[in-house]
Amino acid sequence: MSRHSQVRESSQLQRRLESLNTARELAEGVLPEQELQSVYDVLERAASRRSLSAEHTVVGFFGATGSGKSSLFNAVSGSELATAAARRPTTSAPLAGIWGEDGSGPLLDWLDVKERHTLPPVPGLADEHTGLVLLDLPDFDSTRVENREIVQRMVGMVDVLVWVLDPQKYADAAVHNDFLRPMASHGAVTLVVLNQVDKLSSADASAVKQSLEGILARDGLGQVRVLSASALTGDGVQTLRGAIRNVVVQREATTQRLAADVTRAATELARASGEGEARGIKGNAKARLASELSTAANVPVVVDAVQRSFKRESAKRTGWPVTRWLLRFRPDPLRRLNLGRDDTRPELSRTSLPPAGAPERARTDAAVRDFADDASTGAPGPWRAAIRGVARDGREQLPDALDQAIAGTDLKATKRPLWWVLFNTLQWLALLLAVGGLGWLGVLAVLGYFQMPVPEVPRTEGWPWPTLMVVGGVVLGIVLAISGRMLGGWAARVRASGAAKRLKGAVAAVAEQRIVEPVEVEITRLKAFNAALRAARSG
């Protein structure tokens, strides 16, 4: 493999690792912690392996008891290390044969391999410049728990896996279910050796090999090369050496191994997540949510109070001064709701609206649930639950937030139209005119009562001016009052319409902050997760 190709493969692997980590981070709180921890372990192993010698390829020999794994290890390595291993005090310790010792120390430290042997060149396999580490590992079906733990750990760490099977146990469910099938994505760095073929006739050896290839195909390892060998006679040993050497000299086993780890981790993450994208927030879903929340939050009650309050205040400002004082005994609808004041801080205000009862709560719950369900349509189960969860959390905060929003909305209750000033001025002028006429008539009556000379009063069309003043003042006051009431009713509807728009806007803002935005964040997170997972799986 050329240096340029190695750099390209390494860069691609780095991008996939970054994408896998992004997917893991995005899935936190959504997918099971166990799945995320598995992904984290893969990322940690990849980071550790890439920081160690890239010039060495670690090849592990795995096999069951009686498979002849150690004998085959000796035959391939041209040594008797594994035989000596049987006399070691700790039989569970892995053993390493090394070609190219420089730089292998930290790598073997990471693998936790204590027993290390530098071996002489082996024709067709390796020399001191090759950079090869062969590991003889404990039997994976050992009755000792620590042996099985070592094998499980090494399966996840070595660059190349050599599975040594024998004619009697090649179809054993333990090796296929526990090891080979879960590692189906690692076919590029897997070799399977049917050992001890010297115990079979040529026809039987061919039949067994064909059967093994069929089982491996069902395990998802149909492309894995299956070799036949005999450590006793030496048959196939040179071929196995050549296969191992070919993997080593290409210098891509480590990258392929880690890429396979990423593929497997991403596949498991995708399985835990499920496939699909959320439908998202479409059409007038926001408007429907805001409308339902407005009704549940008693916005119509506030709008009606705004209209009635304006009409009351309009009558107080434009009605006939003689009778308008009676309106003081009628309570202001807005003040009864603790609204319309201009002397309080909105963020500290609360309304006196009736608390949400069962119908209002049910309406709020249904609106939020329908919104979340519609937006999460198409999302995988865990993500749909996450979308619904954030909507549910926001729903719990709605009553208080909506009350504050209504309390903080400017209802324009203190804004006085200019026409009120005009009507009020005219009303007082009309009253002064009527009172002036009455006073004039009173003076005339007193003079007559005391038999004093009564001056002639001016007349118009035969009507005395004092009488015209009284009648004119009263009639003008009544006309102004009626006109003011009609104009006030129209203006009250306009004022209420504006208040309704502002209140609904405030409710919509609360819905946006408490419900819509969290739901959009989760939908965006799912979209980014799926994109990162696709990038991690594409190799």
Coordinates of C-alpha atoms in Angstrom, one line a residue:
M1 CA 0.0 0.0 0.0
S2 CA 1.5 3.4 -1.0
R3 CA 2.2 6.1 1.5
H4 CA -0.3 8.3 -0.2
S5 CA -3.0 5.7 0.1
Q6 CA -2.2 5.2 3.7
V7 CA -2.6 8.9 4.4
R8 CA -5.9 8.9 2.5
E9 CA -7.2 5.9 4.4
S10 CA -6.1 7.4 7.7
S11 CA -7.8 10.7 7.0
Q12 CA -11.0 8.9 6.0
L13 CA -10.8 6.9 9.2
Q14 CA -10.3 10.1 11.2
R15 CA -13.4 11.7 9.7
R16 CA -15.4 8.5 10.4
L17 CA -14.2 8.5 14.0
E18 CA -15.2 12.1 14.4
S19 CA -18.6 11.5 12.9
L20 CA -19.1 8.5 15.2
N21 CA -18.2 10.6 18.2
T22 CA -20.6 13.4 17.1
A23 CA -23.4 10.8 16.8
R24 CA -22.6 9.5 20.3
E25 CA -22.7 13.0 21.8
L26 CA -26.0 13.8 20.0
A27 CA -27.6 10.6 21.2
E28 CA -26.8 11.3 24.9
G29 CA -30.0 11.2 26.9
V30 CA -31.9 9.6 24.1
L31 CA -30.3 6.2 23.5
P32 CA -29.4 3.7 26.3
E33 CA -26.2 4.5 28.2
Q34 CA -24.9 1.0 27.6
E35 CA -24.9 1.6 23.8
L36 CA -23.2 4.9 24.2
Q37 CA -20.6 3.5 26.4
S38 CA -19.8 0.8 23.9
V39 CA -19.3 3.5 21.2
Y40 CA -17.1 5.5 23.6
D41 CA -15.0 2.4 24.3
V42 CA -14.5 2.0 20.5
L43 CA -13.4 5.6 20.2
E44 CA -11.0 5.2 23.2
R45 CA -9.4 2.1 21.7
A46 CA -9.1 3.7 18.3
A47 CA -7.4 6.8 19.8
S48 CA -5.0 4.6 21.8
R49 CA -4.1 2.3 18.9
R50 CA -3.5 5.2 16.5
S51 CA -1.2 6.9 19.0
L52 CA 1.0 3.7 19.1
S53 CA 3.3 2.2 16.5
A54 CA 1.8 2.2 13.0
E55 CA 4.8 0.1 11.8
H56 CA 3.6 -3.0 13.7
T57 CA 0.7 -5.3 12.9
V58 CA -0.6 -7.3 15.8
V59 CA -1.9 -10.8 14.8
G60 CA -3.8 -12.8 17.4
F61 CA -4.3 -16.5 17.3
F62 CA -7.7 -17.5 18.8
G63 CA -9.0 -21.0 19.2
A64 CA -10.8 -23.5 21.4
T65 CA -9.3 -26.2 23.6
G66 CA -7.9 -28.9 21.5
S67 CA -7.9 -26.9 18.3
G68 CA -4.1 -27.1 18.0
K69 CA -3.9 -23.3 18.2
S70 CA -0.6 -23.2 20.1
S71 CA 1.0 -25.9 17.9
L72 CA 0.0 -23.9 14.8
F73 CA 1.4 -20.7 16.4
N74 CA 4.7 -22.5 16.9
A75 CA 4.7 -23.9 13.3
V76 CA 4.0 -20.4 11.8
S77 CA 6.5 -18.6 14.0
G78 CA 9.2 -21.3 13.6
S79 CA 9.6 -21.5 17.3
E80 CA 8.6 -23.6 20.4
L81 CA 7.4 -20.6 22.4
A82 CA 3.9 -21.9 22.9
T83 CA 5.1 -25.3 24.0
A84 CA 7.2 -23.5 26.6
A85 CA 4.1 -21.6 27.6
A86 CA 2.5 -24.7 29.0
R87 CA 5.2 -24.8 31.6
R88 CA 4.8 -21.1 32.6
P89 CA 3.3 -20.4 36.1
T90 CA 0.5 -18.3 34.7
T91 CA -1.1 -20.1 31.8
S92 CA -3.6 -17.3 31.2
A93 CA -1.0 -14.8 30.2
P94 CA -0.8 -14.1 26.4
L95 CA 2.6 -14.6 24.7
A96 CA 4.1 -12.5 22.0
G97 CA 6.5 -13.3 19.2
I98 CA 8.1 -10.1 17.8
W99 CA 9.8 -9.3 14.5
G100 CA 11.1 -5.7 14.6
E101 CA 11.3 -4.9 18.3
D102 CA 11.9 -1.2 18.0
G103 CA 8.7 0.7 18.9
S104 CA 6.8 -2.5 19.9
G105 CA 7.1 -1.9 23.7
P106 CA 4.4 0.8 24.2
L107 CA 2.1 -1.2 21.9
L108 CA 2.5 -4.4 23.9
D109 CA 2.2 -2.4 27.1
W110 CA -1.2 -1.2 25.9
L111 CA -2.1 -4.8 25.0
D112 CA -1.0 -5.8 28.5
V113 CA 1.3 -8.6 27.1
K114 CA 4.0 -9.2 29.6
E115 CA 5.8 -12.2 28.0
R116 CA 7.6 -11.0 24.8
H117 CA 10.1 -12.8 22.6
T118 CA 12.1 -11.3 19.7
L119 CA 12.2 -14.0 17.1
P120 CA 14.7 -14.6 14.2
P121 CA 13.6 -14.1 10.6
V122 CA 11.1 -16.7 9.2
P123 CA 11.1 -17.2 5.4
G124 CA 7.8 -16.2 3.9
L125 CA 6.6 -14.6 7.1
A126 CA 8.8 -11.8 8.6
D127 CA 12.2 -10.5 9.4
E128 CA 13.6 -7.8 11.7
H129 CA 12.2 -5.0 9.5
T130 CA 8.7 -6.4 9.0
G131 CA 7.0 -5.1 12.2
L132 CA 5.0 -8.1 13.1
V133 CA 3.7 -9.2 16.5
L134 CA 2.2 -12.7 16.8
L135 CA 0.1 -13.4 19.9
D136 CA -0.7 -16.8 21.3
L137 CA -3.8 -16.4 23.4
P138 CA -5.7 -18.5 26.0
D139 CA -8.5 -20.8 24.8
F140 CA -11.7 -18.9 24.4
D141 CA -13.7 -21.8 25.8
S142 CA -11.5 -22.0 28.9
T143 CA -13.2 -22.8 32.2
R144 CA -11.2 -20.0 33.8
V145 CA -13.0 -16.7 33.8
E146 CA -9.8 -14.7 33.5
N147 CA -8.8 -16.6 30.3
R148 CA -12.2 -15.8 28.7
E149 CA -11.8 -12.1 29.7
I150 CA -8.4 -11.9 28.1
V151 CA -9.7 -13.4 24.9
Q152 CA -12.7 -11.0 24.9
R153 CA -10.4 -8.1 25.4
M154 CA -7.9 -9.1 22.7
V155 CA -10.7 -9.7 20.2
G156 CA -11.4 -6.0 20.5
M157 CA -7.7 -4.9 20.3
V158 CA -5.6 -6.9 17.9
D159 CA -5.2 -5.8 14.3
V160 CA -5.8 -9.2 12.7
L161 CA -7.8 -12.1 14.0
V162 CA -6.7 -15.7 13.1
W163 CA -9.4 -18.1 14.2
V164 CA -8.0 -21.7 14.5
L165 CA -10.8 -24.3 14.2
D166 CA -10.5 -28.1 14.3
P167 CA -12.6 -30.6 12.3
Q168 CA -14.5 -31.7 15.5
K169 CA -15.5 -28.2 16.8
Y170 CA -15.5 -26.1 13.6
A171 CA -19.4 -25.7 13.8
D172 CA -19.5 -25.1 17.6
A173 CA -22.1 -22.5 18.4
A174 CA -20.0 -20.9 21.0
V175 CA -17.3 -19.6 18.6
H176 CA -19.8 -18.6 15.9
N177 CA -22.5 -17.0 18.1
D178 CA -20.1 -15.4 20.6
F179 CA -17.2 -14.3 18.4
L180 CA -17.4 -14.8 14.6
R181 CA -21.0 -13.6 13.9
P182 CA -20.6 -10.4 16.1
M183 CA -17.4 -9.7 14.2
A184 CA -19.0 -10.0 10.8
S185 CA -17.9 -6.4 9.8
H186 CA -14.2 -7.4 10.4
G187 CA -13.9 -9.7 7.5
A188 CA -11.1 -7.7 6.0
V189 CA -8.9 -8.4 9.0
T190 CA -10.0 -12.0 9.7
L191 CA -8.4 -15.3 8.7
V192 CA -10.0 -18.7 9.5
V193 CA -7.8 -21.7 9.6
L194 CA -9.2 -25.3 9.5
N195 CA -6.4 -27.0 11.5
Q196 CA -5.6 -30.7 12.0
V197 CA -6.6 -31.6 8.5
D198 CA -4.1 -34.4 8.7
K199 CA -6.8 -36.3 10.7
L200 CA -9.1 -36.2 7.6
S201 CA -8.9 -37.8 4.2
S202 CA -8.7 -35.4 1.3
A203 CA -12.4 -35.9 0.5
D204 CA -13.4 -35.3 4.1
A205 CA -11.1 -32.3 4.4
S206 CA -12.7 -30.7 1.3
A207 CA -16.2 -31.4 2.6
V208 CA -15.5 -30.0 6.0
K209 CA -13.9 -26.9 4.5
Q210 CA -16.9 -26.4 2.3
S211 CA -19.3 -26.8 5.3
L212 CA -17.2 -24.3 7.3
E213 CA -17.4 -21.8 4.4
G214 CA -21.2 -22.2 4.3
I215 CA -21.5 -21.5 8.1
L216 CA -19.2 -18.5 7.8
A217 CA -21.3 -17.1 5.0
R218 CA -24.4 -17.4 7.2
D219 CA -22.4 -15.6 9.9
G220 CA -21.8 -12.7 7.5
L221 CA -18.2 -13.7 6.8
G222 CA -18.7 -15.1 3.3
Q223 CA -15.7 -13.1 2.0
V224 CA -13.3 -14.4 4.6
R225 CA -10.5 -16.6 3.4
V226 CA -10.5 -20.1 4.8
L227 CA -7.2 -21.9 4.9
S228 CA -6.4 -25.6 5.6
A229 CA -3.4 -26.5 7.7
S230 CA -1.7 -29.1 9.8
A231 CA 0.7 -28.1 12.5
L232 CA 1.8 -31.7 12.7
T233 CA 2.7 -32.3 9.0
G234 CA 3.3 -28.7 8.1
D235 CA 0.7 -28.7 5.3
G236 CA -0.7 -25.2 4.7
V237 CA 1.7 -23.6 7.1
Q238 CA 3.6 -21.8 4.4
T239 CA 0.3 -20.6 2.9
L240 CA -0.8 -19.2 6.2
R241 CA 2.5 -17.5 6.6
G242 CA 2.1 -15.9 3.2
A243 CA -1.5 -14.7 4.1
I244 CA -0.2 -13.1 7.3
R245 CA 2.8 -11.5 5.5
N246 CA 0.5 -10.2 2.8
V247 CA -1.6 -8.4 5.4
V248 CA 1.4 -7.1 7.2
V249 CA 3.3 -5.7 4.2
Q250 CA 0.3 -3.8 3.0
R251 CA 0.3 -1.7 6.2
E252 CA -3.4 -1.3 6.2
A253 CA -4.6 -3.9 8.8
T254 CA -4.7 -1.4 11.7
T255 CA -6.8 1.1 9.7
Q256 CA -9.0 -1.7 8.4
R257 CA -9.5 -3.0 11.9
L258 CA -10.4 0.3 13.3
A259 CA -12.7 1.1 10.3
A260 CA -14.5 -2.2 11.0
D261 CA -14.8 -1.2 14.6
V262 CA -16.4 2.1 13.6
T263 CA -18.8 0.3 11.2
R264 CA -19.8 -2.2 13.8
A265 CA -20.3 0.5 16.5
A266 CA -22.3 2.7 14.1
T267 CA -24.4 -0.2 13.0
E268 CA -25.2 -1.0 16.7
L269 CA -26.0 2.6 17.3
A270 CA -28.3 2.7 14.3
R271 CA -30.0 -0.4 15.6
A272 CA -30.5 1.1 19.0
S273 CA -31.8 4.3 17.4
G274 CA -33.9 3.0 14.6
E275 CA -34.3 4.5 11.1
G276 CA -36.2 7.5 10.0
E277 CA -36.5 11.3 10.2
A278 CA -39.1 13.4 12.1
R279 CA -41.7 15.0 9.9
G280 CA -41.0 18.4 11.5
I281 CA -43.2 21.4 12.2
K282 CA -45.3 21.8 9.1
G283 CA -48.1 24.1 7.9
N284 CA -50.0 26.0 10.5
A285 CA -49.1 23.8 13.4
K286 CA -47.6 26.7 15.4
A287 CA -50.7 28.8 14.8
R288 CA -53.0 25.9 16.0
L289 CA -50.9 25.4 19.1
A290 CA -51.0 29.2 19.9
S291 CA -54.7 29.4 19.3
E292 CA -55.5 26.5 21.6
L293 CA -53.2 27.8 24.3
S294 CA -54.8 31.3 24.0
T295 CA -58.2 29.8 24.7
A296 CA -56.9 27.7 27.6
A297 CA -55.1 30.7 29.0
N298 CA -58.4 32.8 29.1
V299 CA -57.3 35.3 26.5
P300 CA -60.9 35.7 25.3
V301 CA -61.8 36.6 28.9
V302 CA -59.1 39.3 28.9
V303 CA -60.2 40.6 25.5
D304 CA -63.8 40.9 26.7
A305 CA -62.6 42.8 29.8
V306 CA -60.5 45.2 27.7
Q307 CA -63.6 46.0 25.6
R308 CA -65.9 46.5 28.6
S309 CA -63.3 48.5 30.5
F310 CA -62.8 50.8 27.5
K311 CA -66.5 51.3 27.1
R312 CA -66.8 52.1 30.8
E313 CA -64.0 54.5 30.8
S314 CA -65.3 56.1 27.6
A315 CA -68.6 56.7 29.2
K316 CA -66.9 58.2 32.2
R317 CA -65.0 60.6 30.0
T318 CA -67.7 61.5 27.4
G319 CA -71.0 60.9 29.2
W320 CA -73.3 63.6 30.7
P321 CA -71.4 65.0 33.7
V322 CA -74.6 65.0 35.8
T323 CA -74.9 61.2 35.6
R324 CA -71.4 60.0 34.8
W325 CA -70.4 59.9 38.4
L326 CA -72.7 56.9 38.9
L327 CA -70.2 54.8 36.8
R328 CA -67.7 55.0 39.6
F329 CA -69.7 52.4 41.5
R330 CA -69.2 49.9 38.7
P331 CA -65.9 48.0 39.0
D332 CA -63.4 48.2 36.2
P333 CA -63.3 44.7 34.5
L334 CA -59.6 45.0 33.9
R335 CA -58.7 46.0 37.4
R336 CA -60.7 43.0 38.7
L337 CA -58.2 40.8 36.7
N338 CA -55.3 42.8 38.1
L339 CA -54.6 44.1 34.5
G340 CA -54.3 47.4 32.9
R341 CA -52.1 49.0 35.6
D342 CA -49.1 51.1 34.6
D343 CA -47.4 51.2 38.1
T344 CA -46.1 47.6 38.3
R345 CA -43.2 45.7 36.8
P346 CA -44.6 43.2 34.3
E347 CA -42.1 40.5 35.2
L348 CA -43.3 40.6 38.8
S349 CA -47.0 40.9 38.0
R350 CA -49.6 38.2 38.1
T351 CA -53.2 38.3 36.9
S352 CA -56.3 37.5 38.9
L353 CA -57.6 35.2 36.2
P354 CA -59.3 32.1 37.4
P355 CA -56.8 29.2 37.7
A356 CA -56.9 26.6 34.9
G357 CA -59.5 24.0 35.7
A358 CA -59.7 20.5 34.4
P359 CA -61.1 21.5 31.0
E360 CA -58.3 24.1 30.4
R361 CA -55.6 21.7 31.5
A362 CA -57.0 19.0 29.3
R363 CA -57.1 21.4 26.4
T364 CA -53.5 22.5 27.0
D365 CA -52.3 18.9 27.3
A366 CA -54.1 17.9 24.1
A367 CA -52.7 20.8 22.1
V368 CA -49.1 20.2 23.2
R369 CA -49.5 16.4 22.7
D370 CA -51.0 16.8 19.2
F371 CA -48.2 19.3 18.3
A372 CA -45.4 17.0 19.4
D373 CA -47.0 13.9 17.9
D374 CA -47.4 15.7 14.5
A375 CA -43.8 17.0 14.6
S376 CA -42.3 13.7 15.6
T377 CA -44.1 11.6 13.0
G378 CA -41.6 9.4 11.2
A379 CA -39.0 9.6 13.9
P380 CA -37.6 6.4 15.4
G381 CA -39.0 5.3 18.8
P382 CA -36.3 6.7 21.1
W383 CA -36.2 10.0 19.3
R384 CA -40.0 10.3 19.2
A385 CA -40.0 9.8 22.9
A386 CA -37.4 12.5 23.3
I387 CA -39.4 15.0 21.2
R388 CA -42.5 14.2 23.2
G389 CA -40.5 14.5 26.4
V390 CA -39.3 18.0 25.8
A391 CA -42.8 19.1 24.8
R392 CA -44.1 17.5 28.0
D393 CA -41.5 19.3 30.1
G394 CA -42.4 22.6 28.5
R395 CA -46.1 22.0 29.1
E396 CA -45.5 21.8 32.8
Q397 CA -44.1 25.4 32.7
L398 CA -46.9 26.8 30.6
P399 CA -49.5 28.0 33.2
D400 CA -47.1 30.3 35.0
A401 CA -45.4 31.4 31.8
L402 CA -48.7 32.2 30.1
D403 CA -50.0 34.1 33.1
Q404 CA -46.8 36.2 33.2
A405 CA -47.1 36.8 29.5
I406 CA -50.7 38.1 29.8
A407 CA -49.7 40.2 32.8
G408 CA -46.8 41.7 30.9
T409 CA -48.8 42.5 27.7
D410 CA -49.4 46.2 27.0
L411 CA -53.2 46.4 26.7
K412 CA -53.1 50.1 26.0
A413 CA -55.5 50.5 28.9
T414 CA -54.0 53.9 30.0
K415 CA -54.0 55.4 26.5
R416 CA -56.7 58.1 26.2
P417 CA -58.0 59.0 22.8
L418 CA -58.0 62.7 21.9
W419 CA -61.7 62.6 21.0
W420 CA -62.4 61.9 24.7
V421 CA -60.9 65.4 25.5
L422 CA -63.0 67.0 22.8
F423 CA -66.2 65.3 24.0
N424 CA -65.4 66.0 27.6
T425 CA -64.8 69.7 26.9
L426 CA -68.0 70.0 25.0
Q427 CA -70.0 68.2 27.7
W428 CA -68.8 70.7 30.3
L429 CA -69.5 73.6 28.0
A430 CA -73.0 72.2 27.5
L431 CA -73.4 71.8 31.2
L432 CA -72.2 75.4 31.8
L433 CA -74.6 76.6 29.2
A434 CA -77.5 74.8 30.8
V435 CA -76.5 75.9 34.3
G436 CA -76.1 79.5 33.1
G437 CA -79.6 79.4 31.6
L438 CA -81.0 78.0 34.8
G439 CA -79.2 80.7 36.8
W440 CA -80.5 83.4 34.5
L441 CA -84.1 82.1 34.9
G442 CA -83.6 81.8 38.6
V443 CA -82.6 85.5 38.8
L444 CA -85.6 86.5 36.8
A445 CA -87.8 84.4 39.1
V446 CA -86.4 85.9 42.3
L447 CA -86.9 89.5 40.9
G448 CA -90.5 88.7 40.0
Y449 CA -91.1 87.1 43.4
F450 CA -90.1 90.2 45.2
Q451 CA -92.1 92.4 42.8
M452 CA -89.0 94.1 41.5
P453 CA -88.6 95.3 38.0
V454 CA -87.8 92.3 35.7
P455 CA -85.6 93.3 32.8
E456 CA -86.6 92.2 29.3
V457 CA -84.7 89.1 28.2
P458 CA -83.5 88.7 24.7
R459 CA -85.5 86.3 22.5
T460 CA -84.9 84.4 19.4
E461 CA -87.9 83.3 17.4
G462 CA -89.9 84.1 20.5
W463 CA -87.8 81.9 22.7
P464 CA -86.1 83.5 25.7
W465 CA -82.4 83.0 25.7
P466 CA -82.2 81.5 29.2
T467 CA -84.7 78.8 28.2
L468 CA -82.8 78.2 25.0
M469 CA -79.6 77.9 27.0
V470 CA -81.1 75.3 29.3
V471 CA -82.7 73.3 26.6
G472 CA -79.7 73.6 24.3
G473 CA -77.3 72.6 27.1
V474 CA -79.3 69.5 28.1
V475 CA -80.0 68.4 24.5
L476 CA -76.3 68.9 23.5
G477 CA -75.2 66.9 26.6
I478 CA -77.6 64.1 25.7
V479 CA -76.6 64.0 22.1
L480 CA -72.9 64.1 23.0
A481 CA -73.5 61.2 25.5
I482 CA -75.3 59.1 22.9
S483 CA -72.7 59.9 20.3
G484 CA -69.9 59.1 22.7
R485 CA -71.4 55.8 23.7
M486 CA -71.7 54.8 20.0
L487 CA -68.2 56.0 19.2
G488 CA -66.9 54.4 22.4
G489 CA -68.5 51.0 21.5
W490 CA -66.8 51.1 18.1
A491 CA -63.5 52.2 19.6
A492 CA -63.8 49.5 22.3
R493 CA -64.0 46.8 19.7
V494 CA -61.0 48.2 17.9
R495 CA -59.1 48.4 21.2
A496 CA -60.1 44.8 22.1
S497 CA -59.0 43.6 18.6
G498 CA -55.6 45.2 19.1
A499 CA -55.3 43.7 22.6
A500 CA -56.3 40.3 21.3
K501 CA -53.6 40.4 18.7
R502 CA -51.0 41.4 21.2
L503 CA -52.1 38.8 23.7
K504 CA -52.1 36.1 21.1
G505 CA -48.6 37.2 20.1
A506 CA -47.5 36.9 23.7
V507 CA -49.0 33.5 24.0
A508 CA -47.4 32.5 20.7
A509 CA -44.0 33.7 22.0
V510 CA -44.4 31.5 25.2
A511 CA -45.4 28.6 23.0
E512 CA -42.3 29.2 20.8
Q513 CA -40.0 29.3 23.8
R514 CA -41.4 26.5 25.9
I515 CA -42.7 24.1 23.3
V516 CA -41.7 24.9 19.7
E517 CA -38.0 25.6 20.1
P518 CA -37.3 22.6 22.3
V519 CA -39.1 20.4 19.8
E520 CA -37.2 21.9 16.9
V521 CA -33.9 21.4 18.8
E522 CA -34.7 17.7 19.2
I523 CA -35.7 17.4 15.5
T524 CA -32.5 19.1 14.4
R525 CA -30.5 16.9 16.8
L526 CA -32.1 13.8 15.2
K527 CA -31.3 15.1 11.7
A528 CA -27.7 15.8 12.7
F529 CA -27.4 12.4 14.4
N530 CA -28.6 10.5 11.3
A531 CA -26.2 12.6 9.1
A532 CA -23.3 11.8 11.5
L533 CA -24.2 8.1 11.6
R534 CA -24.3 7.9 7.8
A535 CA -20.9 9.5 7.7
A536 CA -19.5 7.1 10.3
R537 CA -20.9 4.1 8.4
S538 CA -19.7 5.0 5.0
G539 CA -16.2 3.7 4.5

